[in-house]
Amino acid sequence: MRGTGYLFCSDPLGARRPDPVFAAEVACARETGGAIALVDHDALLAGDAGAALARVPRASGPYWYRGWMVPVARYADLARGLRARGCDLLTPARDFGRAHELPGWYEVFADLTPRSVWRAAPPGEPPSAPELAALTAPLGPGAGVVKDFVKSRKHEWDEACFVPALDDTRRLSAVVRRFFALQEDSLAGGLVVREYEPFVPGGEARVWWVDGEPVLTTAHPDSPAKLPAPDLSSVRPAVRALGCRWVTTDLALREDGVWRVVEVGDGQVSGLPAGADPSALFDALTRAGSHGQNDGRGGTDGRASHG
């Protein structure tokens, strides 16, 4: 295959067709001239990359992955499995991890995002109260938000996300324990505690970046009817400094009128809100994929990525 390919997740009820959740995106990818291959997400999560990629033609690609979220280790399996079939991913495994997990992107965005601390931890093993007190001391006694390296439990705000005072170690420990209990085996990487910043009502904007350029701004999937218009002047240099090819940034307006980066994500596993038109995104992705690897700053080196 020449040009740009897309690895979409297959339908769990029919492995020969794409998951219907991605139907509009599959159509857009095809309209831009992109080729479609299917990956079995369940098999990938189970650690069987061979089975997951059984329907991917050998010596095809390069590919963008576009589908459900996968842990960093499973994405690395995906990259190795594709190489074994003579294929490439346009986002290397190391870049997926840097964009997908907060410890990978935080330093680059530190001036634009709430202050954060973290520590690695396995599922089911939350840090002790003394460990939490030591971890969060740099954030001071104010309010905080608990999450893992990728996601929060913001829909369980009071019980598993928000801590009114980080120096209340008993309350902090209770929220962290509940968060770990609800995340179960889906806990990503470990624990993150972020300084709480108050944002104005109006939802978050999700900005989609390809090779350092913003190609689409949508609402956040949690608030699809609300689409702010963020100022990207300070965000663009950070995205380029991160150097990952396809990323998203979620932005919200703080009460003092400053736009803040709430999250950074790998675009391959970021969700589009209901009703969004992905045409501009897939136009940009297909053009970018046909030029090989890019350093995220607008220039290509003509080589395919090797994960």
PDB file of C-alpha atoms in Angstrom:
ATOM      1  CA  MET A   1       0.000   0.000   0.000  1.00  0.00           C
ATOM      2  CA  ARG A   2       1.179   3.521  -0.791  1.00  0.00           C
ATOM      3  CA  GLY A   3       0.044   6.721   0.868  1.00  0.00           C
ATOM      4  CA  THR A   4      -1.626   6.886   4.258  1.00  0.00           C
ATOM      5  CA  GLY A   5      -3.358   4.037   6.028  1.00  0.00           C
ATOM      6  CA  TYR A   6      -5.670   3.992   9.028  1.00  0.00           C
ATOM      7  CA  LEU A   7      -5.981   1.180  11.542  1.00  0.00           C
ATOM      8  CA  PHE A   8      -9.539   1.323  12.826  1.00  0.00           C
ATOM      9  CA  CYS A   9     -10.914  -0.923  15.535  1.00  0.00           C
ATOM     10  CA  SER A  10     -13.117  -3.681  14.179  1.00  0.00           C
ATOM     11  CA  ASP A  11     -16.694  -4.241  15.263  1.00  0.00           C
ATOM     12  CA  PRO A  12     -16.726  -6.666  18.239  1.00  0.00           C
ATOM     13  CA  LEU A  13     -19.799  -8.268  16.652  1.00  0.00           C
ATOM     14  CA  GLY A  14     -18.265  -8.610  13.202  1.00  0.00           C
ATOM     15  CA  ALA A  15     -14.494  -8.613  12.694  1.00  0.00           C
ATOM     16  CA  ARG A  16     -14.749  -7.870   8.963  1.00  0.00           C
ATOM     17  CA  ARG A  17     -16.220  -4.401   9.456  1.00  0.00           C
ATOM     18  CA  PRO A  18     -15.165  -1.281  11.395  1.00  0.00           C
ATOM     19  CA  ASP A  19     -16.675  -0.518  14.766  1.00  0.00           C
ATOM     20  CA  PRO A  20     -19.812   1.526  13.915  1.00  0.00           C
ATOM     21  CA  VAL A  21     -18.772   4.188  16.445  1.00  0.00           C
ATOM     22  CA  PHE A  22     -16.084   5.220  13.946  1.00  0.00           C
ATOM     23  CA  ALA A  23     -18.287   5.009  10.819  1.00  0.00           C
ATOM     24  CA  ALA A  24     -18.165   8.744  10.029  1.00  0.00           C
ATOM     25  CA  GLU A  25     -14.401   8.817  10.464  1.00  0.00           C
ATOM     26  CA  VAL A  26     -13.910   5.765   8.259  1.00  0.00           C
ATOM     27  CA  ALA A  27     -15.931   7.505   5.544  1.00  0.00           C
ATOM     28  CA  CYS A  28     -13.815  10.671   5.866  1.00  0.00           C
ATOM     29  CA  ALA A  29     -10.586   8.689   5.757  1.00  0.00           C
ATOM     30  CA  ARG A  30     -11.689   6.941   2.576  1.00  0.00           C
ATOM     31  CA  GLU A  31     -12.794  10.227   0.973  1.00  0.00           C
ATOM     32  CA  THR A  32      -9.286  11.610   1.442  1.00  0.00           C
ATOM     33  CA  GLY A  33      -7.764   8.574  -0.260  1.00  0.00           C
ATOM     34  CA  GLY A  34      -6.698   6.828   2.919  1.00  0.00           C
ATOM     35  CA  ALA A  35      -6.661   3.035   3.018  1.00  0.00           C
ATOM     36  CA  ILE A  36      -8.461   1.205   5.844  1.00  0.00           C
ATOM     37  CA  ALA A  37      -7.296  -1.830   7.801  1.00  0.00           C
ATOM     38  CA  LEU A  38      -8.865  -3.326  10.915  1.00  0.00           C
ATOM     39  CA  VAL A  39      -7.398  -4.204  14.294  1.00  0.00           C
ATOM     40  CA  ASP A  40      -9.073  -6.370  16.936  1.00  0.00           C
ATOM     41  CA  HIS A  41      -9.018  -4.160  20.032  1.00  0.00           C
ATOM     42  CA  ASP A  42     -10.000  -6.961  22.417  1.00  0.00           C
ATOM     43  CA  ALA A  43      -7.148  -9.163  21.195  1.00  0.00           C
ATOM     44  CA  LEU A  44      -4.719  -6.250  21.478  1.00  0.00           C
ATOM     45  CA  LEU A  45      -5.745  -5.593  25.093  1.00  0.00           C
ATOM     46  CA  ALA A  46      -5.343  -9.313  25.807  1.00  0.00           C
ATOM     47  CA  GLY A  47      -1.716  -9.116  24.630  1.00  0.00           C
ATOM     48  CA  ASP A  48      -2.210 -11.102  21.418  1.00  0.00           C
ATOM     49  CA  ALA A  49      -0.904  -8.678  18.797  1.00  0.00           C
ATOM     50  CA  GLY A  50      -0.753 -11.418  16.178  1.00  0.00           C
ATOM     51  CA  ALA A  51      -4.472 -12.068  16.414  1.00  0.00           C
ATOM     52  CA  ALA A  52      -5.204  -8.354  16.687  1.00  0.00           C
ATOM     53  CA  LEU A  53      -3.442  -7.652  13.380  1.00  0.00           C
ATOM     54  CA  ALA A  54      -4.466 -10.759  11.452  1.00  0.00           C
ATOM     55  CA  ARG A  55      -6.481  -8.688   8.950  1.00  0.00           C
ATOM     56  CA  VAL A  56      -3.748  -6.120   8.275  1.00  0.00           C
ATOM     57  CA  PRO A  57      -2.111  -6.736   4.877  1.00  0.00           C
ATOM     58  CA  ARG A  58       1.602  -7.467   5.080  1.00  0.00           C
ATOM     59  CA  ALA A  59       4.055  -4.816   3.872  1.00  0.00           C
ATOM     60  CA  SER A  60       1.338  -2.172   4.017  1.00  0.00           C
ATOM     61  CA  GLY A  61       1.198   1.174   5.718  1.00  0.00           C
ATOM     62  CA  PRO A  62       2.291   3.554   7.089  1.00  0.00           C
ATOM     63  CA  TYR A  63      -0.641   3.726   9.483  1.00  0.00           C
ATOM     64  CA  TRP A  64      -2.303   6.020  11.929  1.00  0.00           C
ATOM     65  CA  TYR A  65      -4.053   4.023  14.658  1.00  0.00           C
ATOM     66  CA  ARG A  66      -7.574   5.318  15.227  1.00  0.00           C
ATOM     67  CA  GLY A  67      -9.637   3.587  17.840  1.00  0.00           C
ATOM     68  CA  TRP A  68     -10.313   2.891  21.457  1.00  0.00           C
ATOM     69  CA  MET A  69      -7.796   3.750  24.134  1.00  0.00           C
ATOM     70  CA  VAL A  70      -4.944   1.323  24.728  1.00  0.00           C
ATOM     71  CA  PRO A  71      -2.304   1.266  27.490  1.00  0.00           C
ATOM     72  CA  VAL A  72       1.184   2.352  26.520  1.00  0.00           C
ATOM     73  CA  ALA A  73       2.499  -1.225  26.768  1.00  0.00           C
ATOM     74  CA  ARG A  74      -0.195  -2.530  24.422  1.00  0.00           C
ATOM     75  CA  TYR A  75       0.547   0.247  21.933  1.00  0.00           C
ATOM     76  CA  ALA A  76       4.172  -0.883  21.956  1.00  0.00           C
ATOM     77  CA  ASP A  77       2.886  -4.402  21.210  1.00  0.00           C
ATOM     78  CA  LEU A  78       0.930  -2.937  18.307  1.00  0.00           C
ATOM     79  CA  ALA A  79       4.075  -1.293  16.929  1.00  0.00           C
ATOM     80  CA  ARG A  80       6.104  -4.510  17.228  1.00  0.00           C
ATOM     81  CA  GLY A  81       3.326  -6.582  15.690  1.00  0.00           C
ATOM     82  CA  LEU A  82       3.102  -4.251  12.719  1.00  0.00           C
ATOM     83  CA  ARG A  83       6.856  -4.332  12.194  1.00  0.00           C
ATOM     84  CA  ALA A  84       6.663  -8.116  12.118  1.00  0.00           C
ATOM     85  CA  ARG A  85       4.203  -7.743   9.242  1.00  0.00           C
ATOM     86  CA  GLY A  86       6.446  -5.255   7.412  1.00  0.00           C
ATOM     87  CA  CYS A  87       4.337  -2.249   8.392  1.00  0.00           C
ATOM     88  CA  ASP A  88       4.892   1.024  10.260  1.00  0.00           C
ATOM     89  CA  LEU A  89       3.038   3.323  12.635  1.00  0.00           C
ATOM     90  CA  LEU A  90       3.163   7.050  11.967  1.00  0.00           C
ATOM     91  CA  THR A  91       3.208   7.717  15.716  1.00  0.00           C
ATOM     92  CA  PRO A  92       6.073   5.789  17.347  1.00  0.00           C
ATOM     93  CA  ALA A  93       5.426   4.034  20.636  1.00  0.00           C
ATOM     94  CA  ARG A  94       7.680   6.442  22.537  1.00  0.00           C
ATOM     95  CA  ASP A  95       5.681   9.429  21.219  1.00  0.00           C
ATOM     96  CA  PHE A  96       2.376   7.779  22.039  1.00  0.00           C
ATOM     97  CA  GLY A  97       3.482   7.479  25.662  1.00  0.00           C
ATOM     98  CA  ARG A  98       4.696  11.081  25.826  1.00  0.00           C
ATOM     99  CA  ALA A  99       1.411  12.495  24.560  1.00  0.00           C
ATOM    100  CA  HIS A 100      -0.917  10.000  26.229  1.00  0.00           C
ATOM    101  CA  GLU A 101       0.335  10.081  29.832  1.00  0.00           C
ATOM    102  CA  LEU A 102       0.722  13.232  31.938  1.00  0.00           C
ATOM    103  CA  PRO A 103       4.326  12.565  33.059  1.00  0.00           C
ATOM    104  CA  GLY A 104       5.326  12.504  29.381  1.00  0.00           C
ATOM    105  CA  TRP A 105       3.927  15.916  28.452  1.00  0.00           C
ATOM    106  CA  TYR A 106       3.820  17.817  31.735  1.00  0.00           C
ATOM    107  CA  GLU A 107       7.275  19.422  31.661  1.00  0.00           C
ATOM    108  CA  VAL A 108       6.696  20.943  28.236  1.00  0.00           C
ATOM    109  CA  PHE A 109       3.304  22.378  29.280  1.00  0.00           C
ATOM    110  CA  ALA A 110       4.181  23.182  32.912  1.00  0.00           C
ATOM    111  CA  ASP A 111       3.564  26.929  32.533  1.00  0.00           C
ATOM    112  CA  LEU A 112       0.216  26.367  30.817  1.00  0.00           C
ATOM    113  CA  THR A 113      -1.408  23.702  33.010  1.00  0.00           C
ATOM    114  CA  PRO A 114      -2.231  23.220  36.712  1.00  0.00           C
ATOM    115  CA  ARG A 115       0.722  22.252  38.919  1.00  0.00           C
ATOM    116  CA  SER A 116       0.926  18.477  39.301  1.00  0.00           C
ATOM    117  CA  VAL A 117       2.755  15.740  41.190  1.00  0.00           C
ATOM    118  CA  TRP A 118       2.684  12.005  40.526  1.00  0.00           C
ATOM    119  CA  ARG A 119       4.073   8.615  41.382  1.00  0.00           C
ATOM    120  CA  ALA A 120       3.882   5.241  39.700  1.00  0.00           C
ATOM    121  CA  ALA A 121       1.595   2.720  41.367  1.00  0.00           C
ATOM    122  CA  PRO A 122       0.000  -0.569  40.310  1.00  0.00           C
ATOM    123  CA  PRO A 123      -3.763  -1.114  40.327  1.00  0.00           C
ATOM    124  CA  GLY A 124      -5.176  -1.821  43.764  1.00  0.00           C
ATOM    125  CA  GLU A 125      -2.222  -0.377  45.661  1.00  0.00           C
ATOM    126  CA  PRO A 126      -2.898   3.276  46.540  1.00  0.00           C
ATOM    127  CA  PRO A 127      -0.106   5.137  48.373  1.00  0.00           C
ATOM    128  CA  SER A 128      -0.373   5.336  52.149  1.00  0.00           C
ATOM    129  CA  ALA A 129      -1.457   8.516  53.935  1.00  0.00           C
ATOM    130  CA  PRO A 130       2.126   9.479  54.852  1.00  0.00           C
ATOM    131  CA  GLU A 131       3.230   8.867  51.265  1.00  0.00           C
ATOM    132  CA  LEU A 132       0.398  11.066  49.994  1.00  0.00           C
ATOM    133  CA  ALA A 133       1.290  13.855  52.395  1.00  0.00           C
ATOM    134  CA  ALA A 134       4.891  13.829  51.179  1.00  0.00           C
ATOM    135  CA  LEU A 135       3.852  13.624  47.522  1.00  0.00           C
ATOM    136  CA  THR A 136       1.431  16.559  47.643  1.00  0.00           C
ATOM    137  CA  ALA A 137       3.484  18.854  49.917  1.00  0.00           C
ATOM    138  CA  PRO A 138       4.861  20.848  46.932  1.00  0.00           C
ATOM    139  CA  LEU A 139       1.289  21.790  45.949  1.00  0.00           C
ATOM    140  CA  GLY A 140       0.521  23.436  49.287  1.00  0.00           C
ATOM    141  CA  PRO A 141      -2.668  23.193  51.355  1.00  0.00           C
ATOM    142  CA  GLY A 142      -5.193  24.235  48.708  1.00  0.00           C
ATOM    143  CA  ALA A 143      -7.695  22.146  46.760  1.00  0.00           C
ATOM    144  CA  GLY A 144      -6.603  19.389  44.411  1.00  0.00           C
ATOM    145  CA  VAL A 145      -7.816  16.892  41.828  1.00  0.00           C
ATOM    146  CA  VAL A 146      -6.974  13.177  41.790  1.00  0.00           C
ATOM    147  CA  LYS A 147      -6.489  11.186  38.582  1.00  0.00           C
ATOM    148  CA  ASP A 148      -4.203   8.582  37.039  1.00  0.00           C
ATOM    149  CA  PHE A 149      -1.662   9.230  34.279  1.00  0.00           C
ATOM    150  CA  VAL A 150      -4.477   9.458  31.689  1.00  0.00           C
ATOM    151  CA  LYS A 151      -7.963   9.908  33.152  1.00  0.00           C
ATOM    152  CA  SER A 152      -9.884  11.179  36.154  1.00  0.00           C
ATOM    153  CA  ARG A 153     -13.188  10.101  37.717  1.00  0.00           C
ATOM    154  CA  LYS A 154     -14.715  13.558  37.363  1.00  0.00           C
ATOM    155  CA  HIS A 155     -18.207  12.097  37.182  1.00  0.00           C
ATOM    156  CA  GLU A 156     -17.620  10.891  40.746  1.00  0.00           C
ATOM    157  CA  TRP A 157     -16.325  14.339  41.654  1.00  0.00           C
ATOM    158  CA  ASP A 158     -16.822  14.376  45.421  1.00  0.00           C
ATOM    159  CA  GLU A 159     -15.953  10.756  46.169  1.00  0.00           C
ATOM    160  CA  ALA A 160     -13.079   9.982  43.783  1.00  0.00           C
ATOM    161  CA  CYS A 161     -11.745  13.190  42.258  1.00  0.00           C
ATOM    162  CA  PHE A 162     -11.896  16.466  44.212  1.00  0.00           C
ATOM    163  CA  VAL A 163     -10.039  17.141  47.451  1.00  0.00           C
ATOM    164  CA  PRO A 164     -11.081  20.456  49.098  1.00  0.00           C
ATOM    165  CA  ALA A 165      -7.826  20.748  51.077  1.00  0.00           C
ATOM    166  CA  LEU A 166      -4.713  18.730  50.287  1.00  0.00           C
ATOM    167  CA  ASP A 167      -3.403  19.153  53.806  1.00  0.00           C
ATOM    168  CA  ASP A 168      -6.432  17.187  55.037  1.00  0.00           C
ATOM    169  CA  THR A 169      -4.564  13.896  54.685  1.00  0.00           C
ATOM    170  CA  ARG A 170      -7.491  11.796  55.864  1.00  0.00           C
ATOM    171  CA  ARG A 171      -9.787  13.190  53.165  1.00  0.00           C
ATOM    172  CA  LEU A 172      -7.051  12.993  50.523  1.00  0.00           C
ATOM    173  CA  SER A 173      -6.374   9.370  51.382  1.00  0.00           C
ATOM    174  CA  ALA A 174     -10.087   8.512  51.249  1.00  0.00           C
ATOM    175  CA  VAL A 175     -10.478  10.049  47.783  1.00  0.00           C
ATOM    176  CA  VAL A 176      -7.357   8.304  46.486  1.00  0.00           C
ATOM    177  CA  ARG A 177      -8.476   4.932  47.855  1.00  0.00           C
ATOM    178  CA  ARG A 178     -11.897   5.328  46.258  1.00  0.00           C
ATOM    179  CA  PHE A 179     -10.321   6.371  42.970  1.00  0.00           C
ATOM    180  CA  PHE A 180      -8.126   3.261  42.928  1.00  0.00           C
ATOM    181  CA  ALA A 181     -11.115   1.069  43.820  1.00  0.00           C
ATOM    182  CA  LEU A 182     -13.188   2.436  40.932  1.00  0.00           C
ATOM    183  CA  GLN A 183     -10.365   2.330  38.387  1.00  0.00           C
ATOM    184  CA  GLU A 184      -9.556  -1.301  39.215  1.00  0.00           C
ATOM    185  CA  ASP A 185      -7.286  -2.835  36.549  1.00  0.00           C
ATOM    186  CA  SER A 186      -7.824   0.103  34.192  1.00  0.00           C
ATOM    187  CA  LEU A 187      -5.588   2.337  36.326  1.00  0.00           C
ATOM    188  CA  ALA A 188      -3.059   3.927  33.955  1.00  0.00           C
ATOM    189  CA  GLY A 189       0.471   4.305  35.251  1.00  0.00           C
ATOM    190  CA  GLY A 190      -0.205   5.434  38.776  1.00  0.00           C
ATOM    191  CA  LEU A 191      -1.456   8.426  40.739  1.00  0.00           C
ATOM    192  CA  VAL A 192      -1.508  12.099  39.724  1.00  0.00           C
ATOM    193  CA  VAL A 193      -2.598  14.927  42.018  1.00  0.00           C
ATOM    194  CA  ARG A 194      -3.170  18.315  40.398  1.00  0.00           C
ATOM    195  CA  GLU A 195      -3.694  21.739  41.889  1.00  0.00           C
ATOM    196  CA  TYR A 196      -7.337  22.749  41.480  1.00  0.00           C
ATOM    197  CA  GLU A 197      -7.970  25.777  39.278  1.00  0.00           C
ATOM    198  CA  PRO A 198     -11.472  27.307  38.940  1.00  0.00           C
ATOM    199  CA  PHE A 199     -12.725  27.578  35.352  1.00  0.00           C
ATOM    200  CA  VAL A 200     -15.644  29.594  34.051  1.00  0.00           C
ATOM    201  CA  PRO A 201     -18.750  27.721  32.820  1.00  0.00           C
ATOM    202  CA  GLY A 202     -18.864  27.104  29.099  1.00  0.00           C
ATOM    203  CA  GLY A 203     -17.116  23.814  28.529  1.00  0.00           C
ATOM    204  CA  GLU A 204     -13.697  22.897  27.199  1.00  0.00           C
ATOM    205  CA  ALA A 205     -12.357  23.187  23.675  1.00  0.00           C
ATOM    206  CA  ARG A 206     -10.513  20.226  22.192  1.00  0.00           C
ATOM    207  CA  VAL A 207      -7.892  21.328  19.663  1.00  0.00           C
ATOM    208  CA  TRP A 208      -6.554  18.740  17.207  1.00  0.00           C
ATOM    209  CA  TRP A 209      -2.944  19.258  16.102  1.00  0.00           C
ATOM    210  CA  VAL A 210      -1.166  17.538  13.199  1.00  0.00           C
ATOM    211  CA  ASP A 211       2.568  18.131  12.829  1.00  0.00           C
ATOM    212  CA  GLY A 212       2.413  21.146  15.120  1.00  0.00           C
ATOM    213  CA  GLU A 213      -0.521  22.873  13.404  1.00  0.00           C
ATOM    214  CA  PRO A 214      -4.106  23.196  14.729  1.00  0.00           C
ATOM    215  CA  VAL A 215      -6.325  21.611  12.072  1.00  0.00           C
ATOM    216  CA  LEU A 216      -9.635  21.328  13.935  1.00  0.00           C
ATOM    217  CA  THR A 217     -11.213  22.728  17.102  1.00  0.00           C
ATOM    218  CA  THR A 218     -14.179  20.883  18.562  1.00  0.00           C
ATOM    219  CA  ALA A 219     -16.132  20.841  21.772  1.00  0.00           C
ATOM    220  CA  HIS A 220     -15.091  18.360  24.439  1.00  0.00           C
ATOM    221  CA  PRO A 221     -17.038  15.081  24.151  1.00  0.00           C
ATOM    222  CA  ASP A 222     -18.444  15.634  27.665  1.00  0.00           C
ATOM    223  CA  SER A 223     -20.009  18.964  26.614  1.00  0.00           C
ATOM    224  CA  PRO A 224     -20.705  18.668  22.866  1.00  0.00           C
ATOM    225  CA  ALA A 225     -23.086  21.652  22.780  1.00  0.00           C
ATOM    226  CA  LYS A 226     -20.490  24.063  24.176  1.00  0.00           C
ATOM    227  CA  LEU A 227     -17.626  25.223  21.945  1.00  0.00           C
ATOM    228  CA  PRO A 228     -15.355  27.958  23.327  1.00  0.00           C
ATOM    229  CA  ALA A 229     -12.883  29.786  21.078  1.00  0.00           C
ATOM    230  CA  PRO A 230      -9.522  29.482  22.845  1.00  0.00           C
ATOM    231  CA  ASP A 231      -6.424  31.599  22.359  1.00  0.00           C
ATOM    232  CA  LEU A 232      -3.736  29.248  21.006  1.00  0.00           C
ATOM    233  CA  SER A 233      -0.819  31.679  20.930  1.00  0.00           C
ATOM    234  CA  SER A 234       0.904  30.165  23.965  1.00  0.00           C
ATOM    235  CA  VAL A 235      -0.118  26.592  23.204  1.00  0.00           C
ATOM    236  CA  ARG A 236       1.334  26.285  19.715  1.00  0.00           C
ATOM    237  CA  PRO A 237       5.013  26.562  20.847  1.00  0.00           C
ATOM    238  CA  ALA A 238       4.427  23.904  23.511  1.00  0.00           C
ATOM    239  CA  VAL A 239       2.806  21.495  21.060  1.00  0.00           C
ATOM    240  CA  ARG A 240       5.726  21.945  18.691  1.00  0.00           C
ATOM    241  CA  ALA A 241       8.216  21.470  21.518  1.00  0.00           C
ATOM    242  CA  LEU A 242       6.520  18.194  22.458  1.00  0.00           C
ATOM    243  CA  GLY A 243       7.201  17.086  18.893  1.00  0.00           C
ATOM    244  CA  CYS A 244       4.492  14.412  18.614  1.00  0.00           C
ATOM    245  CA  ARG A 245       2.728  14.177  15.292  1.00  0.00           C
ATOM    246  CA  TRP A 246      -0.981  13.951  16.183  1.00  0.00           C
ATOM    247  CA  VAL A 247      -2.069  15.307  19.548  1.00  0.00           C
ATOM    248  CA  THR A 248      -5.016  16.972  21.219  1.00  0.00           C
ATOM    249  CA  THR A 249      -5.103  19.718  23.817  1.00  0.00           C
ATOM    250  CA  ASP A 250      -8.152  20.378  25.982  1.00  0.00           C
ATOM    251  CA  LEU A 251      -8.384  24.025  26.993  1.00  0.00           C
ATOM    252  CA  ALA A 252     -10.584  25.850  29.505  1.00  0.00           C
ATOM    253  CA  LEU A 253     -10.855  29.495  30.518  1.00  0.00           C
ATOM    254  CA  ARG A 254      -9.755  30.121  34.089  1.00  0.00           C
ATOM    255  CA  GLU A 255     -11.759  32.621  36.145  1.00  0.00           C
ATOM    256  CA  ASP A 256      -8.966  35.198  35.792  1.00  0.00           C
ATOM    257  CA  GLY A 257      -9.359  35.149  31.995  1.00  0.00           C
ATOM    258  CA  VAL A 258      -6.336  32.962  31.190  1.00  0.00           C
ATOM    259  CA  TRP A 259      -6.694  29.958  28.869  1.00  0.00           C
ATOM    260  CA  ARG A 260      -5.282  26.840  30.496  1.00  0.00           C
ATOM    261  CA  VAL A 261      -4.369  23.410  29.141  1.00  0.00           C
ATOM    262  CA  VAL A 262      -6.451  20.913  31.093  1.00  0.00           C
ATOM    263  CA  GLU A 263      -5.148  17.802  29.317  1.00  0.00           C
ATOM    264  CA  VAL A 264      -2.912  16.739  26.454  1.00  0.00           C
ATOM    265  CA  GLY A 265      -3.635  13.508  24.609  1.00  0.00           C
ATOM    266  CA  ASP A 266      -2.518  11.364  21.711  1.00  0.00           C
ATOM    267  CA  GLY A 267      -4.934  12.155  18.909  1.00  0.00           C
ATOM    268  CA  GLN A 268      -5.238   8.514  17.849  1.00  0.00           C
ATOM    269  CA  VAL A 269      -7.241   7.702  20.985  1.00  0.00           C
ATOM    270  CA  SER A 270      -8.905  11.082  21.658  1.00  0.00           C
ATOM    271  CA  GLY A 271     -12.664  11.215  21.240  1.00  0.00           C
ATOM    272  CA  LEU A 272     -14.593  13.471  18.887  1.00  0.00           C
ATOM    273  CA  PRO A 273     -17.799  14.979  20.287  1.00  0.00           C
ATOM    274  CA  ALA A 274     -21.139  13.912  18.872  1.00  0.00           C
ATOM    275  CA  GLY A 275     -21.969  15.733  15.663  1.00  0.00           C
ATOM    276  CA  ALA A 276     -18.463  16.997  14.915  1.00  0.00           C
ATOM    277  CA  ASP A 277     -17.332  17.011  11.282  1.00  0.00           C
ATOM    278  CA  PRO A 278     -13.922  15.290  11.102  1.00  0.00           C
ATOM    279  CA  SER A 279     -13.268  16.119   7.433  1.00  0.00           C
ATOM    280  CA  ALA A 280     -10.600  18.761   8.053  1.00  0.00           C
ATOM    281  CA  LEU A 281      -8.814  16.459  10.490  1.00  0.00           C
ATOM    282  CA  PHE A 282      -8.625  13.537   8.067  1.00  0.00           C
ATOM    283  CA  ASP A 283      -7.601  15.802   5.191  1.00  0.00           C
ATOM    284  CA  ALA A 284      -4.629  16.901   7.292  1.00  0.00           C
ATOM    285  CA  LEU A 285      -3.811  13.389   8.497  1.00  0.00           C
ATOM    286  CA  THR A 286      -3.829  11.870   5.023  1.00  0.00           C
ATOM    287  CA  ARG A 287      -1.577  14.622   3.683  1.00  0.00           C
ATOM    288  CA  ALA A 288       0.781  14.307   6.650  1.00  0.00           C
ATOM    289  CA  GLY A 289       0.923  10.519   6.460  1.00  0.00           C
ATOM    290  CA  SER A 290       1.926  10.554   2.810  1.00  0.00           C
ATOM    291  CA  HIS A 291       5.039  12.576   3.700  1.00  0.00           C
ATOM    292  CA  GLY A 292       6.453  10.073   6.190  1.00  0.00           C
ATOM    293  CA  GLN A 293       7.764  10.967   9.627  1.00  0.00           C
ATOM    294  CA  ASN A 294       7.597  14.549  10.835  1.00  0.00           C
ATOM    295  CA  ASP A 295       9.361  16.169  13.754  1.00  0.00           C
ATOM    296  CA  GLY A 296       6.208  18.023  14.846  1.00  0.00           C
ATOM    297  CA  ARG A 297       7.593  21.386  13.704  1.00  0.00           C
ATOM    298  CA  GLY A 298       6.423  21.457  10.118  1.00  0.00           C
ATOM    299  CA  GLY A 299       9.208  19.589   8.287  1.00  0.00           C
ATOM    300  CA  THR A 300       9.487  15.980   7.210  1.00  0.00           C
ATOM    301  CA  ASP A 301      12.564  13.819   7.002  1.00  0.00           C
ATOM    302  CA  GLY A 302      11.106  11.413   4.462  1.00  0.00           C
ATOM    303  CA  ARG A 303      11.343   8.332   6.668  1.00  0.00           C
ATOM    304  CA  ALA A 304       8.552   6.181   8.003  1.00  0.00           C
ATOM    305  CA  SER A 305       8.329   5.896  11.760  1.00  0.00           C
ATOM    306  CA  HIS A 306       9.462   2.670  13.352  1.00  0.00           C
ATOM    307  CA  GLY A 307       7.754   2.895  16.720  1.00  0.00           C
TER     308      GLY A 307
END
